[in-house]
């Protein structure tokens, strides 16, 4: 039987993991990988990666830390929330793990792009083409993974909303964040020309998930009674 102390410990671990995921994910994608990529000129991207290959690969390392932490977080979320709604918790776990698998494959293509740079047997044109292809596969793979992540987040949000006394604003925030992820990914695949219009909305998931991570980190024993079984 899980005690109050166990829930608090799990919550704090979840909070730490979530903060690690946010820091590594943003650092890798926004501050590292994006600084290398020039959407208008693939040759410039090639030159940027060639000039600082080690720093580019740091993004890959941060992605791995993010993904390992994400799988661990998925398991902890299942343990925390399954007393409230076992089916939703299990489904959220599966979708989050599927997300991690897809993003892992996508991240590998990002790493392959750096290997192409080192292949001296290819011409500059061939190198540029392959590198651009791998980076595009990474981008689309990442957004495909976010669809599964969105479903997982939405289910966790729904669990919080139906809980005994967990902060329902966090639940509604996670559901809204999941809609942003779903909308962004669908636009990327179906209407990519409108992608820039949805990008500001990603501030919603950032604020919500950061708030959720902080709440998990500092959750106290008064929320223990929230984790009691409800009818499914």
mmCIF file of C-alpha atoms in Angstrom:
data_model
loop_
_atom_site.group_PDB
_atom_site.id
_atom_site.type_symbol
_atom_site.label_atom_id
_atom_site.label_comp_id
_atom_site.label_asym_id
_atom_site.label_seq_id
_atom_site.Cartn_x
_atom_site.Cartn_y
_atom_site.Cartn_z
ATOM 1 C CA UNK A 1 0.000 0.000 0.000
ATOM 2 C CA UNK A 2 1.295 3.430 -0.949
ATOM 3 C CA UNK A 3 1.592 5.771 2.027
ATOM 4 C CA UNK A 4 1.410 9.548 2.217
ATOM 5 C CA UNK A 5 5.192 9.697 2.405
ATOM 6 C CA UNK A 6 5.478 7.552 -0.734
ATOM 7 C CA UNK A 7 3.187 9.872 -2.690
ATOM 8 C CA UNK A 8 5.120 12.933 -1.594
ATOM 9 C CA UNK A 9 8.449 11.335 -2.568
ATOM 10 C CA UNK A 10 7.092 10.263 -5.945
ATOM 11 C CA UNK A 11 5.662 13.725 -6.512
ATOM 12 C CA UNK A 12 8.986 15.402 -5.776
ATOM 13 C CA UNK A 13 10.833 12.996 -8.082
ATOM 14 C CA UNK A 14 8.236 13.705 -10.779
ATOM 15 C CA UNK A 15 8.735 17.447 -10.303
ATOM 16 C CA UNK A 16 12.508 17.154 -10.666
ATOM 17 C CA UNK A 17 12.174 14.958 -13.761
ATOM 18 C CA UNK A 18 9.667 17.354 -15.322
ATOM 19 C CA UNK A 19 11.978 20.318 -14.771
ATOM 20 C CA UNK A 20 14.861 18.347 -16.315
ATOM 21 C CA UNK A 21 12.665 17.537 -19.321
ATOM 22 C CA UNK A 22 11.672 21.185 -19.804
ATOM 23 C CA UNK A 23 15.233 22.504 -19.460
ATOM 24 C CA UNK A 24 16.787 19.861 -21.718
ATOM 25 C CA UNK A 25 14.033 20.067 -24.332
ATOM 26 C CA UNK A 26 14.122 23.840 -24.642
ATOM 27 C CA UNK A 27 17.928 24.013 -24.512
ATOM 28 C CA UNK A 28 18.319 21.373 -27.199
ATOM 29 C CA UNK A 29 15.688 22.619 -29.628
ATOM 30 C CA UNK A 30 15.624 26.388 -29.097
ATOM 31 C CA UNK A 31 19.097 27.344 -27.924
ATOM 32 C CA UNK A 32 21.235 24.744 -29.723
ATOM 33 C CA UNK A 33 19.654 23.121 -32.781
ATOM 34 C CA UNK A 34 17.756 26.199 -33.968
ATOM 35 C CA UNK A 35 20.921 28.294 -33.809
ATOM 36 C CA UNK A 36 22.470 26.079 -36.502
ATOM 37 C CA UNK A 37 19.570 25.809 -38.917
ATOM 38 C CA UNK A 38 18.921 28.356 -41.641
ATOM 39 C CA UNK A 39 15.594 27.470 -43.260
ATOM 40 C CA UNK A 40 16.380 29.596 -46.294
ATOM 41 C CA UNK A 41 19.881 28.302 -46.981
ATOM 42 C CA UNK A 42 20.953 24.684 -46.470
ATOM 43 C CA UNK A 43 24.577 25.487 -47.244
ATOM 44 C CA UNK A 44 24.652 27.931 -44.339
ATOM 45 C CA UNK A 45 23.224 25.202 -42.095
ATOM 46 C CA UNK A 46 25.938 22.812 -43.298
ATOM 47 C CA UNK A 47 28.655 25.379 -42.610
ATOM 48 C CA UNK A 48 27.229 26.128 -39.153
ATOM 49 C CA UNK A 49 27.235 22.456 -38.153
ATOM 50 C CA UNK A 50 30.702 21.891 -39.616
ATOM 51 C CA UNK A 51 32.097 24.851 -37.681
ATOM 52 C CA UNK A 52 30.807 23.635 -34.316
ATOM 53 C CA UNK A 53 30.040 19.935 -34.518
ATOM 54 C CA UNK A 54 30.610 19.232 -30.819
ATOM 55 C CA UNK A 55 28.160 21.926 -29.726
ATOM 56 C CA UNK A 56 25.598 20.605 -32.225
ATOM 57 C CA UNK A 57 25.935 17.109 -30.758
ATOM 58 C CA UNK A 58 25.360 18.526 -27.294
ATOM 59 C CA UNK A 59 21.764 18.975 -28.413
ATOM 60 C CA UNK A 60 21.585 15.223 -29.068
ATOM 61 C CA UNK A 61 22.896 14.479 -25.566
ATOM 62 C CA UNK A 62 20.323 16.801 -24.001
ATOM 63 C CA UNK A 63 17.575 15.111 -26.016
ATOM 64 C CA UNK A 64 18.639 11.723 -24.654
ATOM 65 C CA UNK A 65 18.503 13.010 -21.075
ATOM 66 C CA UNK A 66 15.043 14.433 -21.802
ATOM 67 C CA UNK A 67 13.757 11.150 -23.245
ATOM 68 C CA UNK A 68 15.123 8.951 -20.448
ATOM 69 C CA UNK A 69 13.560 11.308 -17.908
ATOM 70 C CA UNK A 70 10.273 11.316 -19.821
ATOM 71 C CA UNK A 71 9.886 7.532 -19.705
ATOM 72 C CA UNK A 72 10.634 7.528 -15.978
ATOM 73 C CA UNK A 73 8.087 10.329 -15.491
ATOM 74 C CA UNK A 74 5.460 8.335 -17.399
ATOM 75 C CA UNK A 75 5.833 5.435 -14.958
ATOM 76 C CA UNK A 76 5.679 7.730 -11.913
ATOM 77 C CA UNK A 77 2.567 9.480 -13.245
ATOM 78 C CA UNK A 78 0.895 6.087 -13.589
ATOM 79 C CA UNK A 79 1.762 5.264 -9.976
ATOM 80 C CA UNK A 80 0.541 8.660 -8.747
ATOM 81 C CA UNK A 81 -2.723 8.882 -10.656
ATOM 82 C CA UNK A 82 -3.921 5.297 -11.131
ATOM 83 C CA UNK A 83 -5.844 5.310 -7.802
ATOM 84 C CA UNK A 84 -7.990 8.118 -9.246
ATOM 85 C CA UNK A 85 -8.587 6.609 -12.702
ATOM 86 C CA UNK A 86 -6.680 3.475 -13.636
ATOM 87 C CA UNK A 87 -7.733 3.353 -17.299
ATOM 88 C CA UNK A 88 -6.834 6.985 -17.993
ATOM 89 C CA UNK A 89 -3.529 6.574 -16.144
ATOM 90 C CA UNK A 90 -2.569 3.437 -18.054
ATOM 91 C CA UNK A 91 -3.545 4.996 -21.383
ATOM 92 C CA UNK A 92 -1.531 8.125 -20.558
ATOM 93 C CA UNK A 93 1.472 5.918 -19.744
ATOM 94 C CA UNK A 94 1.256 4.058 -23.059
ATOM 95 C CA UNK A 95 0.846 7.217 -25.126
ATOM 96 C CA UNK A 96 3.754 8.929 -23.363
ATOM 97 C CA UNK A 97 6.042 5.947 -23.967
ATOM 98 C CA UNK A 98 5.004 5.820 -27.646
ATOM 99 C CA UNK A 99 5.829 9.532 -27.839
ATOM 100 C CA UNK A 100 9.281 8.839 -26.383
ATOM 101 C CA UNK A 101 9.933 6.050 -28.914
ATOM 102 C CA UNK A 102 8.946 8.219 -31.896
ATOM 103 C CA UNK A 103 10.980 11.212 -30.697
ATOM 104 C CA UNK A 104 13.983 8.944 -30.041
ATOM 105 C CA UNK A 105 13.918 7.861 -33.693
ATOM 106 C CA UNK A 106 13.504 11.489 -34.793
ATOM 107 C CA UNK A 107 16.450 12.568 -32.641
ATOM 108 C CA UNK A 108 18.610 9.863 -34.217
ATOM 109 C CA UNK A 109 18.039 11.481 -37.620
ATOM 110 C CA UNK A 110 19.202 14.767 -36.165
ATOM 111 C CA UNK A 111 22.378 13.001 -35.063
ATOM 112 C CA UNK A 112 22.734 11.330 -38.480
ATOM 113 C CA UNK A 113 22.761 14.817 -39.992
ATOM 114 C CA UNK A 114 25.994 15.499 -38.116
ATOM 115 C CA UNK A 115 27.502 12.221 -39.362
ATOM 116 C CA UNK A 116 26.741 13.222 -42.942
ATOM 117 C CA UNK A 117 28.863 16.327 -42.417
ATOM 118 C CA UNK A 118 31.864 14.087 -41.696
ATOM 119 C CA UNK A 119 31.369 11.913 -44.786
ATOM 120 C CA UNK A 120 34.150 12.996 -47.136
ATOM 121 C CA UNK A 121 32.967 10.681 -49.930
ATOM 122 C CA UNK A 122 29.954 12.849 -50.720
ATOM 123 C CA UNK A 123 29.948 16.034 -52.735
ATOM 124 C CA UNK A 124 28.819 19.271 -51.115
ATOM 125 C CA UNK A 125 25.500 19.050 -52.958
ATOM 126 C CA UNK A 126 24.918 15.469 -51.786
ATOM 127 C CA UNK A 127 25.929 16.312 -48.235
ATOM 128 C CA UNK A 128 23.625 19.306 -48.139
ATOM 129 C CA UNK A 129 20.694 17.322 -49.540
ATOM 130 C CA UNK A 130 21.098 14.410 -47.098
ATOM 131 C CA UNK A 131 21.594 16.717 -44.141
ATOM 132 C CA UNK A 132 18.468 18.716 -45.017
ATOM 133 C CA UNK A 133 16.469 15.488 -45.462
ATOM 134 C CA UNK A 134 17.538 14.119 -42.082
ATOM 135 C CA UNK A 135 16.753 17.390 -40.331
ATOM 136 C CA UNK A 136 13.294 17.495 -41.911
ATOM 137 C CA UNK A 137 12.629 13.900 -40.830
ATOM 138 C CA UNK A 138 13.640 14.935 -37.316
ATOM 139 C CA UNK A 139 11.244 17.892 -37.361
ATOM 140 C CA UNK A 140 8.268 15.901 -38.636
ATOM 141 C CA UNK A 141 9.061 12.983 -36.339
ATOM 142 C CA UNK A 142 9.164 15.329 -33.357
ATOM 143 C CA UNK A 143 5.748 16.740 -34.221
ATOM 144 C CA UNK A 144 4.359 13.236 -34.781
ATOM 145 C CA UNK A 145 5.536 12.292 -31.303
ATOM 146 C CA UNK A 146 3.870 15.409 -29.885
ATOM 147 C CA UNK A 147 0.475 14.067 -31.005
ATOM 148 C CA UNK A 148 0.876 11.118 -28.650
ATOM 149 C CA UNK A 149 2.329 13.377 -25.965
ATOM 150 C CA UNK A 150 -0.707 15.637 -26.292
ATOM 151 C CA UNK A 151 -3.095 12.746 -25.679
ATOM 152 C CA UNK A 152 -1.082 11.691 -22.615
ATOM 153 C CA UNK A 153 -1.059 15.228 -21.211
ATOM 154 C CA UNK A 154 -4.764 15.646 -21.871
ATOM 155 C CA UNK A 155 -5.562 12.453 -19.976
ATOM 156 C CA UNK A 156 -3.471 13.535 -16.987
ATOM 157 C CA UNK A 157 -5.304 16.854 -17.086
ATOM 158 C CA UNK A 158 -8.649 15.039 -17.133
ATOM 159 C CA UNK A 159 -7.601 12.950 -14.131
ATOM 160 C CA UNK A 160 -6.675 16.074 -12.178
ATOM 161 C CA UNK A 161 -9.984 17.722 -13.084
ATOM 162 C CA UNK A 162 -11.982 14.768 -11.738
ATOM 163 C CA UNK A 163 -9.790 14.327 -8.647
ATOM 164 C CA UNK A 164 -10.911 15.066 -5.092
ATOM 165 C CA UNK A 165 -9.044 18.305 -4.450
ATOM 166 C CA UNK A 166 -6.059 18.598 -6.787
ATOM 167 C CA UNK A 167 -5.740 22.077 -8.376
ATOM 168 C CA UNK A 168 -8.232 21.887 -11.222
ATOM 169 C CA UNK A 169 -6.649 24.888 -12.921
ATOM 170 C CA UNK A 170 -3.632 22.684 -13.625
ATOM 171 C CA UNK A 171 -5.920 20.051 -15.110
ATOM 172 C CA UNK A 172 -7.611 22.530 -17.418
ATOM 173 C CA UNK A 173 -4.197 23.972 -18.292
ATOM 174 C CA UNK A 174 -2.868 20.550 -19.304
ATOM 175 C CA UNK A 175 -5.936 19.885 -21.444
ATOM 176 C CA UNK A 176 -5.496 23.274 -23.141
ATOM 177 C CA UNK A 177 -1.776 22.565 -23.628
ATOM 178 C CA UNK A 178 -2.619 19.234 -25.247
ATOM 179 C CA UNK A 179 -4.941 21.024 -27.693
ATOM 180 C CA UNK A 180 -2.107 23.410 -28.602
ATOM 181 C CA UNK A 181 0.224 20.475 -29.278
ATOM 182 C CA UNK A 182 -2.396 18.671 -31.360
ATOM 183 C CA UNK A 183 -3.242 21.785 -33.340
ATOM 184 C CA UNK A 184 0.405 22.639 -33.965
ATOM 185 C CA UNK A 185 1.282 19.134 -35.159
ATOM 186 C CA UNK A 186 -1.767 18.887 -37.425
ATOM 187 C CA UNK A 187 -1.010 22.277 -38.968
ATOM 188 C CA UNK A 188 2.617 21.232 -39.536
ATOM 189 C CA UNK A 189 1.489 18.133 -41.434
ATOM 190 C CA UNK A 190 -1.557 19.493 -43.242
ATOM 191 C CA UNK A 191 -1.166 23.274 -43.538
ATOM 192 C CA UNK A 192 2.523 24.060 -42.965
ATOM 193 C CA UNK A 193 2.178 27.529 -44.492
ATOM 194 C CA UNK A 194 0.173 28.577 -41.406
ATOM 195 C CA UNK A 195 2.624 27.172 -38.851
ATOM 196 C CA UNK A 196 3.946 30.582 -37.819
ATOM 197 C CA UNK A 197 0.460 31.602 -36.645
ATOM 198 C CA UNK A 198 0.277 28.824 -34.045
ATOM 199 C CA UNK A 199 3.822 29.165 -32.696
ATOM 200 C CA UNK A 200 3.005 31.900 -30.111
ATOM 201 C CA UNK A 201 0.409 29.544 -28.603
ATOM 202 C CA UNK A 202 3.209 27.199 -27.465
ATOM 203 C CA UNK A 203 3.698 29.614 -24.589
ATOM 204 C CA UNK A 204 0.590 28.015 -23.039
ATOM 205 C CA UNK A 205 2.154 24.527 -22.701
ATOM 206 C CA UNK A 206 5.369 26.081 -21.381
ATOM 207 C CA UNK A 207 3.579 28.005 -18.628
ATOM 208 C CA UNK A 208 1.249 25.131 -17.755
ATOM 209 C CA UNK A 209 3.853 22.385 -17.663
ATOM 210 C CA UNK A 210 6.336 24.516 -15.734
ATOM 211 C CA UNK A 211 3.617 25.318 -13.186
ATOM 212 C CA UNK A 212 2.693 21.636 -12.977
ATOM 213 C CA UNK A 213 6.343 20.660 -12.428
ATOM 214 C CA UNK A 214 6.726 23.214 -9.624
ATOM 215 C CA UNK A 215 3.482 22.076 -8.014
ATOM 216 C CA UNK A 216 4.649 18.436 -8.113
ATOM 217 C CA UNK A 217 7.933 19.446 -6.548
ATOM 218 C CA UNK A 218 6.294 21.218 -3.630
ATOM 219 C CA UNK A 219 3.124 19.165 -3.232
ATOM 220 C CA UNK A 220 2.464 18.512 0.454
ATOM 221 C CA UNK A 221 0.618 15.900 2.452
ATOM 222 C CA UNK A 222 -2.718 17.723 2.371
ATOM 223 C CA UNK A 223 -3.193 16.456 -1.185
ATOM 224 C CA UNK A 224 -2.772 12.818 -0.142
ATOM 225 C CA UNK A 225 -6.536 12.373 0.262
ATOM 226 C CA UNK A 226 -6.923 13.317 -3.407
ATOM 227 C CA UNK A 227 -5.378 10.013 -4.409
ATOM 228 C CA UNK A 228 -8.295 7.844 -3.454
ATOM 229 C CA UNK A 229 -10.097 5.626 -5.957
ATOM 230 C CA UNK A 230 -13.027 7.108 -7.822
ATOM 231 C CA UNK A 231 -15.445 5.226 -10.000
ATOM 232 C CA UNK A 232 -14.202 4.760 -13.547
#
